[in-house]
Short mmCIF file of N, CA and C and ligand atoms in Angstrom, two decimals:
data_model
loop_
_atom_site.label_atom_id
_atom_site.label_comp_id
_atom_site.label_asym_id
_atom_site.label_seq_id
_atom_site.Cartn_x
_atom_site.Cartn_y
_atom_site.Cartn_z
N MET A 22 -8.86 27.98 -21.50
CA MET A 22 -8.45 26.78 -20.79
C MET A 22 -7.56 25.91 -21.66
N LYS A 23 -6.41 25.52 -21.14
CA LYS A 23 -5.50 24.68 -21.91
C LYS A 23 -5.98 23.23 -21.90
N LYS A 24 -5.52 22.50 -22.91
CA LYS A 24 -5.92 21.10 -23.03
C LYS A 24 -5.64 20.30 -21.77
N ALA A 25 -4.43 20.49 -21.25
CA ALA A 25 -4.03 19.73 -20.06
C ALA A 25 -4.98 20.01 -18.91
N LYS A 26 -5.37 21.28 -18.85
CA LYS A 26 -6.26 21.65 -17.75
C LYS A 26 -7.62 20.98 -17.91
N ILE A 27 -8.09 20.95 -19.17
CA ILE A 27 -9.37 20.30 -19.42
C ILE A 27 -9.29 18.83 -19.02
N ARG A 28 -8.18 18.21 -19.42
CA ARG A 28 -8.00 16.80 -19.10
C ARG A 28 -8.04 16.58 -17.58
N ASN A 29 -7.36 17.47 -16.85
CA ASN A 29 -7.36 17.35 -15.39
C ASN A 29 -8.75 17.55 -14.81
N ALA A 30 -9.44 18.52 -15.38
CA ALA A 30 -10.79 18.80 -14.89
C ALA A 30 -11.69 17.59 -15.11
N LEU A 31 -11.54 16.97 -16.29
CA LEU A 31 -12.34 15.78 -16.59
C LEU A 31 -11.98 14.63 -15.66
N ARG A 32 -10.68 14.51 -15.41
CA ARG A 32 -10.24 13.41 -14.55
C ARG A 32 -10.85 13.58 -13.15
N ASN A 33 -10.84 14.83 -12.69
CA ASN A 33 -11.40 15.08 -11.36
C ASN A 33 -12.90 14.82 -11.32
N LEU A 34 -13.53 15.06 -12.45
CA LEU A 34 -14.97 14.89 -12.53
C LEU A 34 -15.35 13.40 -12.49
N TYR A 35 -14.60 12.61 -13.26
CA TYR A 35 -14.99 11.20 -13.40
C TYR A 35 -14.25 10.26 -12.46
N ALA A 36 -13.06 10.63 -12.06
CA ALA A 36 -12.30 9.79 -11.13
C ALA A 36 -11.75 10.68 -10.03
N PRO A 37 -12.57 10.95 -9.03
CA PRO A 37 -12.13 11.86 -7.99
C PRO A 37 -10.76 11.42 -7.47
N SER A 38 -9.84 12.36 -7.36
CA SER A 38 -8.48 12.00 -6.99
C SER A 38 -8.45 11.47 -5.55
N MET A 39 -7.34 10.80 -5.26
CA MET A 39 -7.19 10.21 -3.93
C MET A 39 -6.93 11.33 -2.93
N ALA A 40 -7.11 11.01 -1.70
CA ALA A 40 -6.92 12.02 -0.65
C ALA A 40 -6.15 11.43 0.51
N LEU A 41 -5.31 12.26 1.11
CA LEU A 41 -4.60 11.83 2.30
C LEU A 41 -5.54 11.91 3.50
N LEU A 42 -5.54 10.89 4.31
CA LEU A 42 -6.41 10.86 5.47
C LEU A 42 -5.56 11.05 6.73
N PRO A 43 -6.08 11.79 7.72
CA PRO A 43 -5.33 11.94 8.96
C PRO A 43 -5.27 10.60 9.72
N ILE A 44 -4.08 10.28 10.25
CA ILE A 44 -3.89 9.03 11.00
C ILE A 44 -4.00 9.31 12.50
N LEU A 45 -4.86 8.55 13.17
CA LEU A 45 -5.02 8.70 14.62
C LEU A 45 -3.73 8.28 15.32
N VAL A 46 -3.38 9.00 16.37
CA VAL A 46 -2.16 8.71 17.12
C VAL A 46 -2.50 8.22 18.53
N TYR A 47 -1.87 7.12 18.92
CA TYR A 47 -1.99 6.56 20.27
C TYR A 47 -1.64 7.62 21.29
N PRO A 48 -2.35 7.74 22.41
CA PRO A 48 -3.46 6.90 22.90
C PRO A 48 -4.85 7.41 22.56
N ASP A 49 -5.08 7.82 21.34
CA ASP A 49 -6.42 8.25 20.93
C ASP A 49 -7.42 7.11 21.18
N PRO A 50 -8.47 7.36 21.98
CA PRO A 50 -9.41 6.28 22.33
C PRO A 50 -10.12 5.67 21.12
N ARG A 51 -10.19 6.41 20.01
CA ARG A 51 -10.86 5.88 18.81
C ARG A 51 -10.11 4.70 18.21
N LEU A 52 -8.82 4.57 18.56
CA LEU A 52 -8.04 3.41 18.09
C LEU A 52 -8.53 2.11 18.72
N HIS A 53 -9.35 2.22 19.76
CA HIS A 53 -9.84 1.01 20.43
C HIS A 53 -11.26 0.63 19.99
N THR A 54 -11.73 1.26 18.92
CA THR A 54 -13.04 0.92 18.37
C THR A 54 -12.94 -0.41 17.61
N VAL A 55 -13.94 -1.27 17.80
CA VAL A 55 -13.97 -2.54 17.06
C VAL A 55 -14.68 -2.28 15.72
N ALA A 56 -13.99 -2.62 14.62
CA ALA A 56 -14.53 -2.35 13.28
C ALA A 56 -15.64 -3.33 12.93
N LYS A 57 -16.58 -2.85 12.10
CA LYS A 57 -17.69 -3.70 11.64
C LYS A 57 -17.35 -4.28 10.26
N PRO A 58 -17.90 -5.46 9.96
CA PRO A 58 -17.67 -6.02 8.62
C PRO A 58 -18.24 -5.11 7.53
N VAL A 59 -17.61 -5.12 6.38
CA VAL A 59 -18.11 -4.38 5.22
C VAL A 59 -19.25 -5.19 4.62
N ALA A 60 -20.42 -4.56 4.45
CA ALA A 60 -21.58 -5.28 3.92
C ALA A 60 -21.47 -5.45 2.41
N THR A 61 -21.11 -4.38 1.72
CA THR A 61 -20.97 -4.42 0.26
C THR A 61 -19.71 -3.67 -0.14
N VAL A 62 -18.92 -4.28 -1.02
CA VAL A 62 -17.74 -3.58 -1.53
C VAL A 62 -18.22 -2.68 -2.68
N ASP A 63 -18.58 -1.46 -2.32
CA ASP A 63 -19.13 -0.52 -3.30
C ASP A 63 -18.11 0.58 -3.61
N SER A 64 -18.55 1.61 -4.33
CA SER A 64 -17.62 2.67 -4.75
C SER A 64 -17.08 3.44 -3.55
N ARG A 65 -17.87 3.48 -2.49
CA ARG A 65 -17.43 4.19 -1.28
C ARG A 65 -16.24 3.46 -0.65
N ILE A 66 -16.32 2.13 -0.62
CA ILE A 66 -15.22 1.32 -0.08
C ILE A 66 -14.01 1.40 -1.01
N ALA A 67 -14.26 1.39 -2.34
CA ALA A 67 -13.15 1.51 -3.30
C ALA A 67 -12.40 2.82 -3.10
N GLN A 68 -13.16 3.89 -2.85
CA GLN A 68 -12.54 5.21 -2.60
C GLN A 68 -11.74 5.18 -1.30
N LEU A 69 -12.32 4.55 -0.27
CA LEU A 69 -11.62 4.44 1.02
C LEU A 69 -10.30 3.71 0.83
N VAL A 70 -10.32 2.61 0.08
CA VAL A 70 -9.11 1.82 -0.18
C VAL A 70 -8.06 2.69 -0.89
N ASP A 71 -8.48 3.43 -1.93
CA ASP A 71 -7.55 4.30 -2.64
C ASP A 71 -6.93 5.33 -1.70
N ASP A 72 -7.77 5.93 -0.89
CA ASP A 72 -7.29 6.96 0.05
C ASP A 72 -6.34 6.35 1.09
N MET A 73 -6.68 5.15 1.56
CA MET A 73 -5.82 4.48 2.55
C MET A 73 -4.47 4.12 1.94
N LEU A 74 -4.48 3.66 0.68
CA LEU A 74 -3.21 3.33 0.02
C LEU A 74 -2.35 4.58 -0.12
N GLU A 75 -2.96 5.67 -0.56
CA GLU A 75 -2.19 6.90 -0.72
C GLU A 75 -1.62 7.36 0.62
N THR A 76 -2.45 7.25 1.66
CA THR A 76 -2.03 7.67 3.00
C THR A 76 -0.88 6.80 3.51
N MET A 77 -0.98 5.49 3.27
CA MET A 77 0.06 4.56 3.72
C MET A 77 1.38 4.84 3.00
N TYR A 78 1.33 5.00 1.67
CA TYR A 78 2.56 5.25 0.90
C TYR A 78 3.19 6.58 1.33
N GLU A 79 2.36 7.59 1.50
CA GLU A 79 2.85 8.91 1.89
C GLU A 79 3.55 8.85 3.25
N ALA A 80 2.98 8.04 4.16
CA ALA A 80 3.54 7.93 5.52
C ALA A 80 4.68 6.92 5.57
N LYS A 81 5.01 6.31 4.43
CA LYS A 81 6.07 5.30 4.33
C LYS A 81 5.81 4.10 5.25
N GLY A 82 4.53 3.74 5.36
CA GLY A 82 4.15 2.58 6.15
C GLY A 82 4.06 1.35 5.26
N ILE A 83 4.02 0.17 5.90
CA ILE A 83 3.85 -1.06 5.12
C ILE A 83 2.45 -1.63 5.31
N GLY A 84 1.67 -1.00 6.19
CA GLY A 84 0.30 -1.46 6.39
C GLY A 84 -0.52 -0.38 7.08
N LEU A 85 -1.82 -0.38 6.79
CA LEU A 85 -2.71 0.59 7.43
C LEU A 85 -4.09 -0.04 7.55
N ALA A 86 -4.68 0.09 8.72
CA ALA A 86 -6.04 -0.40 8.95
C ALA A 86 -7.00 0.78 8.96
N ALA A 87 -8.23 0.56 8.50
CA ALA A 87 -9.21 1.66 8.44
C ALA A 87 -9.40 2.32 9.80
N THR A 88 -9.30 1.52 10.87
CA THR A 88 -9.41 2.03 12.24
C THR A 88 -8.48 3.23 12.45
N GLN A 89 -7.29 3.16 11.87
CA GLN A 89 -6.29 4.20 12.07
C GLN A 89 -6.65 5.51 11.40
N VAL A 90 -7.57 5.47 10.43
CA VAL A 90 -8.03 6.71 9.81
C VAL A 90 -9.48 6.98 10.23
N ASP A 91 -9.84 6.40 11.39
CA ASP A 91 -11.13 6.67 12.03
C ASP A 91 -12.33 6.22 11.20
N VAL A 92 -12.12 5.15 10.42
CA VAL A 92 -13.24 4.52 9.70
C VAL A 92 -13.35 3.12 10.28
N HIS A 93 -14.48 2.80 10.90
CA HIS A 93 -14.52 1.57 11.68
C HIS A 93 -15.21 0.43 10.94
N GLN A 94 -14.55 0.08 9.82
CA GLN A 94 -14.97 -1.03 8.98
C GLN A 94 -13.76 -1.91 8.72
N ARG A 95 -14.01 -3.22 8.45
CA ARG A 95 -12.91 -4.17 8.36
C ARG A 95 -12.19 -4.08 7.01
N VAL A 96 -11.32 -3.07 6.90
CA VAL A 96 -10.55 -2.84 5.68
C VAL A 96 -9.08 -2.61 6.06
N ILE A 97 -8.19 -3.32 5.33
CA ILE A 97 -6.75 -3.21 5.56
C ILE A 97 -6.06 -3.01 4.21
N VAL A 98 -5.03 -2.18 4.18
CA VAL A 98 -4.15 -2.12 3.01
C VAL A 98 -2.72 -2.39 3.47
N ILE A 99 -1.97 -3.08 2.63
CA ILE A 99 -0.61 -3.51 2.96
C ILE A 99 0.26 -3.44 1.71
N ASP A 100 1.53 -3.09 1.89
CA ASP A 100 2.52 -3.30 0.83
C ASP A 100 3.87 -3.53 1.49
N THR A 101 4.32 -4.77 1.50
CA THR A 101 5.60 -5.08 2.12
C THR A 101 6.71 -5.20 1.07
N SER A 102 6.36 -4.88 -0.19
CA SER A 102 7.38 -5.03 -1.24
C SER A 102 8.44 -3.93 -1.13
N GLU A 103 9.64 -4.28 -1.52
CA GLU A 103 10.78 -3.37 -1.54
C GLU A 103 10.47 -2.18 -2.46
N GLU A 104 9.84 -2.47 -3.60
CA GLU A 104 9.59 -1.46 -4.64
C GLU A 104 8.36 -0.61 -4.37
N ARG A 105 7.57 -0.98 -3.35
CA ARG A 105 6.36 -0.24 -3.00
C ARG A 105 5.37 -0.20 -4.17
N ASN A 106 5.23 -1.34 -4.84
CA ASN A 106 4.34 -1.37 -5.99
C ASN A 106 3.43 -2.61 -5.99
N THR A 107 3.28 -3.24 -4.81
CA THR A 107 2.47 -4.46 -4.73
C THR A 107 1.42 -4.32 -3.62
N PRO A 108 0.43 -3.46 -3.84
CA PRO A 108 -0.58 -3.27 -2.80
C PRO A 108 -1.44 -4.52 -2.60
N LEU A 109 -1.74 -4.81 -1.35
CA LEU A 109 -2.63 -5.91 -1.01
C LEU A 109 -3.79 -5.31 -0.23
N VAL A 110 -5.01 -5.61 -0.67
CA VAL A 110 -6.21 -5.08 -0.01
C VAL A 110 -6.96 -6.25 0.62
N LEU A 111 -7.23 -6.15 1.91
CA LEU A 111 -7.96 -7.21 2.62
C LEU A 111 -9.21 -6.61 3.25
N ILE A 112 -10.37 -7.04 2.74
CA ILE A 112 -11.65 -6.57 3.28
C ILE A 112 -12.31 -7.74 3.99
N ASN A 113 -12.78 -7.51 5.21
CA ASN A 113 -13.35 -8.56 6.06
C ASN A 113 -12.39 -9.75 6.23
N PRO A 114 -11.13 -9.49 6.58
CA PRO A 114 -10.15 -10.58 6.68
C PRO A 114 -10.49 -11.53 7.84
N ALA A 115 -10.27 -12.81 7.59
CA ALA A 115 -10.46 -13.83 8.64
C ALA A 115 -9.30 -14.81 8.58
N LEU A 116 -8.71 -15.10 9.74
CA LEU A 116 -7.63 -16.09 9.80
C LEU A 116 -8.26 -17.47 9.65
N VAL A 117 -7.80 -18.24 8.67
CA VAL A 117 -8.34 -19.58 8.50
C VAL A 117 -7.33 -20.65 8.92
N TRP A 118 -6.08 -20.27 9.07
CA TRP A 118 -5.06 -21.20 9.54
C TRP A 118 -3.89 -20.42 10.13
N THR A 119 -3.33 -20.94 11.21
CA THR A 119 -2.12 -20.34 11.79
C THR A 119 -1.11 -21.44 12.04
N SER A 120 0.15 -21.15 11.83
CA SER A 120 1.21 -22.13 12.05
C SER A 120 1.39 -22.37 13.55
N PRO A 121 1.81 -23.58 13.92
CA PRO A 121 2.08 -23.81 15.34
C PRO A 121 3.27 -22.98 15.84
N GLU A 122 4.16 -22.61 14.92
CA GLU A 122 5.35 -21.87 15.34
C GLU A 122 5.05 -20.38 15.45
N THR A 123 5.64 -19.77 16.47
CA THR A 123 5.55 -18.33 16.64
C THR A 123 6.97 -17.77 16.77
N HIS A 124 7.09 -16.48 16.64
CA HIS A 124 8.39 -15.84 16.86
C HIS A 124 8.20 -14.42 17.35
N LEU A 125 9.24 -13.91 17.99
CA LEU A 125 9.22 -12.53 18.49
C LEU A 125 9.68 -11.62 17.37
N ASN A 126 8.88 -10.62 17.06
CA ASN A 126 9.20 -9.73 15.95
C ASN A 126 9.17 -8.28 16.40
N GLU A 127 10.11 -7.50 15.96
CA GLU A 127 10.14 -6.07 16.28
C GLU A 127 9.13 -5.32 15.40
N GLU A 128 8.19 -4.63 16.04
CA GLU A 128 7.15 -3.95 15.28
C GLU A 128 7.10 -2.46 15.57
N GLY A 129 6.60 -1.74 14.59
CA GLY A 129 6.32 -0.33 14.75
C GLY A 129 4.93 -0.08 14.19
N CYS A 130 4.43 1.15 14.33
CA CYS A 130 3.06 1.44 13.90
C CYS A 130 2.94 2.91 13.56
N LEU A 131 2.23 3.21 12.46
CA LEU A 131 2.05 4.61 12.06
C LEU A 131 1.29 5.40 13.13
N SER A 132 0.54 4.70 13.99
CA SER A 132 -0.21 5.38 15.05
C SER A 132 0.60 5.54 16.33
N VAL A 133 1.82 4.95 16.34
CA VAL A 133 2.69 5.09 17.51
C VAL A 133 4.08 5.47 17.00
N PRO A 134 4.20 6.66 16.40
CA PRO A 134 5.44 7.01 15.70
C PRO A 134 6.67 6.96 16.60
N GLY A 135 7.74 6.36 16.07
CA GLY A 135 9.03 6.36 16.77
C GLY A 135 9.20 5.24 17.78
N ILE A 136 8.16 4.42 17.98
CA ILE A 136 8.25 3.35 18.98
C ILE A 136 8.34 1.99 18.27
N TYR A 137 9.32 1.19 18.68
CA TYR A 137 9.49 -0.17 18.12
C TYR A 137 9.68 -1.12 19.29
N ASP A 138 8.95 -2.24 19.25
CA ASP A 138 9.14 -3.23 20.32
C ASP A 138 8.69 -4.60 19.85
N GLY A 139 9.05 -5.61 20.64
CA GLY A 139 8.83 -6.99 20.24
C GLY A 139 7.43 -7.50 20.55
N VAL A 140 6.84 -8.20 19.58
CA VAL A 140 5.53 -8.83 19.75
C VAL A 140 5.64 -10.26 19.20
N VAL A 141 5.00 -11.22 19.89
CA VAL A 141 5.02 -12.61 19.42
C VAL A 141 3.91 -12.80 18.39
N ARG A 142 4.27 -13.33 17.24
CA ARG A 142 3.30 -13.55 16.15
C ARG A 142 3.46 -14.95 15.56
N PHE A 143 2.40 -15.44 14.91
CA PHE A 143 2.50 -16.71 14.17
C PHE A 143 3.49 -16.52 13.01
N ASN A 144 4.29 -17.56 12.75
CA ASN A 144 5.25 -17.50 11.63
C ASN A 144 4.53 -17.40 10.30
N GLU A 145 3.44 -18.19 10.19
CA GLU A 145 2.75 -18.28 8.91
C GLU A 145 1.24 -18.28 9.16
N ILE A 146 0.48 -17.66 8.27
CA ILE A 146 -0.98 -17.62 8.40
C ILE A 146 -1.64 -17.76 7.03
N HIS A 147 -2.87 -18.24 7.03
CA HIS A 147 -3.71 -18.20 5.83
C HIS A 147 -4.90 -17.30 6.16
N VAL A 148 -5.16 -16.36 5.31
CA VAL A 148 -6.23 -15.38 5.54
C VAL A 148 -7.19 -15.39 4.38
N GLN A 149 -8.48 -15.42 4.72
CA GLN A 149 -9.48 -15.29 3.67
C GLN A 149 -10.05 -13.88 3.76
N ALA A 150 -10.21 -13.23 2.61
CA ALA A 150 -10.70 -11.85 2.60
C ALA A 150 -11.25 -11.52 1.22
N LEU A 151 -11.95 -10.40 1.15
CA LEU A 151 -12.37 -9.88 -0.15
C LEU A 151 -11.32 -8.90 -0.64
N ASP A 152 -11.18 -8.79 -1.95
CA ASP A 152 -10.28 -7.76 -2.48
C ASP A 152 -11.10 -6.50 -2.80
N GLN A 153 -10.42 -5.53 -3.43
CA GLN A 153 -11.05 -4.24 -3.70
C GLN A 153 -12.26 -4.35 -4.63
N LYS A 154 -12.32 -5.46 -5.39
CA LYS A 154 -13.45 -5.65 -6.30
C LYS A 154 -14.53 -6.53 -5.68
N GLY A 155 -14.31 -6.93 -4.43
CA GLY A 155 -15.31 -7.76 -3.76
C GLY A 155 -15.14 -9.25 -4.02
N GLN A 156 -14.02 -9.61 -4.68
CA GLN A 156 -13.74 -11.03 -4.96
C GLN A 156 -13.09 -11.68 -3.75
N SER A 157 -13.49 -12.92 -3.48
CA SER A 157 -12.90 -13.64 -2.36
C SER A 157 -11.50 -14.12 -2.73
N GLN A 158 -10.59 -14.03 -1.78
CA GLN A 158 -9.21 -14.47 -2.02
C GLN A 158 -8.68 -15.10 -0.74
N THR A 159 -7.77 -16.06 -0.91
CA THR A 159 -7.07 -16.62 0.25
C THR A 159 -5.59 -16.28 0.10
N VAL A 160 -5.05 -15.64 1.11
CA VAL A 160 -3.65 -15.23 1.08
C VAL A 160 -2.87 -16.11 2.03
N GLN A 161 -1.80 -16.74 1.52
CA GLN A 161 -0.90 -17.51 2.36
C GLN A 161 0.31 -16.63 2.62
N ALA A 162 0.50 -16.27 3.88
CA ALA A 162 1.55 -15.29 4.18
C ALA A 162 2.54 -15.83 5.19
N GLN A 163 3.80 -15.44 5.01
CA GLN A 163 4.82 -15.75 5.99
C GLN A 163 5.73 -14.55 6.17
N GLU A 164 6.63 -14.69 7.14
CA GLU A 164 7.61 -13.64 7.44
C GLU A 164 6.95 -12.28 7.63
N LEU A 165 7.54 -11.23 7.00
CA LEU A 165 7.06 -9.87 7.25
C LEU A 165 5.59 -9.68 6.90
N LEU A 166 5.15 -10.28 5.79
CA LEU A 166 3.74 -10.11 5.38
C LEU A 166 2.80 -10.71 6.43
N ALA A 167 3.17 -11.87 6.95
CA ALA A 167 2.33 -12.52 7.97
C ALA A 167 2.25 -11.65 9.23
N VAL A 168 3.38 -11.10 9.63
CA VAL A 168 3.41 -10.23 10.81
C VAL A 168 2.54 -9.01 10.58
N CYS A 169 2.70 -8.42 9.39
CA CYS A 169 1.97 -7.20 9.06
C CYS A 169 0.46 -7.44 9.08
N ILE A 170 0.02 -8.53 8.49
CA ILE A 170 -1.42 -8.84 8.47
C ILE A 170 -1.95 -9.01 9.90
N GLN A 171 -1.19 -9.73 10.73
CA GLN A 171 -1.63 -9.93 12.13
C GLN A 171 -1.71 -8.59 12.88
N HIS A 172 -0.73 -7.72 12.64
CA HIS A 172 -0.70 -6.40 13.28
C HIS A 172 -1.93 -5.58 12.84
N GLU A 173 -2.21 -5.58 11.54
CA GLU A 173 -3.34 -4.78 11.02
C GLU A 173 -4.68 -5.37 11.45
N MET A 174 -4.78 -6.70 11.51
CA MET A 174 -6.04 -7.31 11.96
C MET A 174 -6.32 -6.97 13.41
N ASP A 175 -5.27 -6.84 14.21
CA ASP A 175 -5.44 -6.39 15.60
C ASP A 175 -6.08 -5.01 15.64
N HIS A 176 -5.62 -4.11 14.75
CA HIS A 176 -6.20 -2.75 14.71
C HIS A 176 -7.71 -2.82 14.53
N LEU A 177 -8.17 -3.73 13.67
CA LEU A 177 -9.61 -3.82 13.40
C LEU A 177 -10.38 -4.28 14.64
N LEU A 178 -9.66 -4.92 15.57
CA LEU A 178 -10.29 -5.34 16.83
C LEU A 178 -10.09 -4.28 17.92
N GLY A 179 -9.52 -3.14 17.52
CA GLY A 179 -9.29 -2.06 18.47
C GLY A 179 -8.04 -2.25 19.30
N LYS A 180 -7.13 -3.07 18.79
CA LYS A 180 -5.92 -3.38 19.56
C LYS A 180 -4.67 -2.79 18.90
N VAL A 181 -3.92 -2.03 19.67
CA VAL A 181 -2.66 -1.44 19.21
C VAL A 181 -1.52 -2.29 19.77
N PHE A 182 -0.41 -2.47 18.99
CA PHE A 182 0.62 -3.43 19.38
C PHE A 182 1.22 -3.17 20.76
N VAL A 183 1.21 -1.92 21.22
CA VAL A 183 1.79 -1.62 22.55
C VAL A 183 1.01 -2.29 23.68
N GLU A 184 -0.20 -2.76 23.37
CA GLU A 184 -0.99 -3.44 24.40
C GLU A 184 -0.43 -4.83 24.73
N TYR A 185 0.50 -5.33 23.89
CA TYR A 185 1.17 -6.59 24.19
C TYR A 185 2.34 -6.38 25.16
N LEU A 186 2.74 -5.12 25.33
CA LEU A 186 3.90 -4.83 26.17
C LEU A 186 3.49 -4.74 27.64
N SER A 187 4.47 -4.68 28.53
CA SER A 187 4.16 -4.59 29.96
C SER A 187 3.48 -3.26 30.25
N PRO A 188 2.64 -3.22 31.30
CA PRO A 188 1.96 -1.96 31.66
C PRO A 188 2.96 -0.81 31.87
N LEU A 189 4.11 -1.15 32.43
CA LEU A 189 5.13 -0.13 32.67
C LEU A 189 5.59 0.51 31.36
N LYS A 190 5.93 -0.36 30.40
CA LYS A 190 6.38 0.12 29.08
C LYS A 190 5.29 0.91 28.39
N ARG A 191 4.06 0.37 28.46
CA ARG A 191 2.93 0.99 27.77
C ARG A 191 2.67 2.39 28.31
N ASN A 192 2.74 2.52 29.64
CA ASN A 192 2.50 3.83 30.25
C ASN A 192 3.59 4.83 29.86
N ARG A 193 4.81 4.32 29.77
CA ARG A 193 5.93 5.18 29.37
C ARG A 193 5.69 5.69 27.95
N ILE A 194 5.22 4.79 27.07
CA ILE A 194 4.95 5.15 25.67
C ILE A 194 3.80 6.16 25.60
N LYS A 195 2.76 5.89 26.40
CA LYS A 195 1.59 6.77 26.44
C LYS A 195 2.02 8.20 26.80
N THR A 196 2.81 8.31 27.85
CA THR A 196 3.28 9.61 28.32
C THR A 196 4.10 10.31 27.23
N LYS A 197 4.97 9.53 26.58
CA LYS A 197 5.82 10.07 25.53
C LYS A 197 4.99 10.61 24.35
N MET A 198 3.96 9.82 23.97
CA MET A 198 3.10 10.21 22.84
C MET A 198 2.32 11.48 23.16
N ILE A 199 1.78 11.54 24.37
CA ILE A 199 0.98 12.72 24.77
C ILE A 199 1.88 13.96 24.78
N LYS A 200 3.08 13.81 25.29
CA LYS A 200 4.03 14.93 25.36
C LYS A 200 4.39 15.40 23.94
N ALA A 201 4.66 14.43 23.05
CA ALA A 201 5.04 14.77 21.67
C ALA A 201 3.89 15.50 20.95
N GLN A 202 2.65 15.06 21.20
CA GLN A 202 1.51 15.71 20.56
C GLN A 202 1.31 17.12 21.08
N ARG A 203 1.57 17.30 22.38
CA ARG A 203 1.44 18.63 22.99
C ARG A 203 2.48 19.57 22.37
N GLU A 204 3.69 19.06 22.17
CA GLU A 204 4.76 19.88 21.58
C GLU A 204 4.45 20.21 20.13
N ASP A 205 3.86 19.23 19.41
CA ASP A 205 3.48 19.46 18.01
C ASP A 205 2.41 20.54 17.90
N ALA A 206 1.53 20.59 18.87
CA ALA A 206 0.39 21.53 18.83
C ALA A 206 0.84 22.96 19.10
N ARG A 207 2.01 23.12 19.70
CA ARG A 207 2.49 24.45 20.03
C ARG A 207 2.84 25.29 18.82
NI1 NI B 314 -0.26 -0.23 13.33
#
């Protein structure tokens, strides 16, 4: 066994590597599950966060909610930075303040690939949440980060952004998604 191999074996033993998680695709009914609060930020949650971050970066997303990987606990990961090196972890997020101003923003979602449409969101929000170490933090967010947090918090309530659209649009998207998944399965 070569040194490098031993090092890798040890790394796998003591720090299990991250894993890519499958992302649920709309209209999968599991996307409408309401997530439960995390009771304790333990090693299992830390592993989930690592896996979600890897999954989000791999999918080139700017945010991912645990709901989307079929884990129904209040965990969100986000990175809206240009450099993709500023992960934000929000566990048990709660909105503590919202700006009176709202705006229409074009959104997309890793669970609804290829679809972009307008949703009205608060311009600015303050969110209280735990971080990956279980420490309480308050995040003051505006612009893209604020939109992203609102979008991901909706996921934890079982809400996908297409539910803000008209029934006609939503049904069209549903049909398109089902057709695309059928073609992928072939
Ligand atoms: Ni989404």
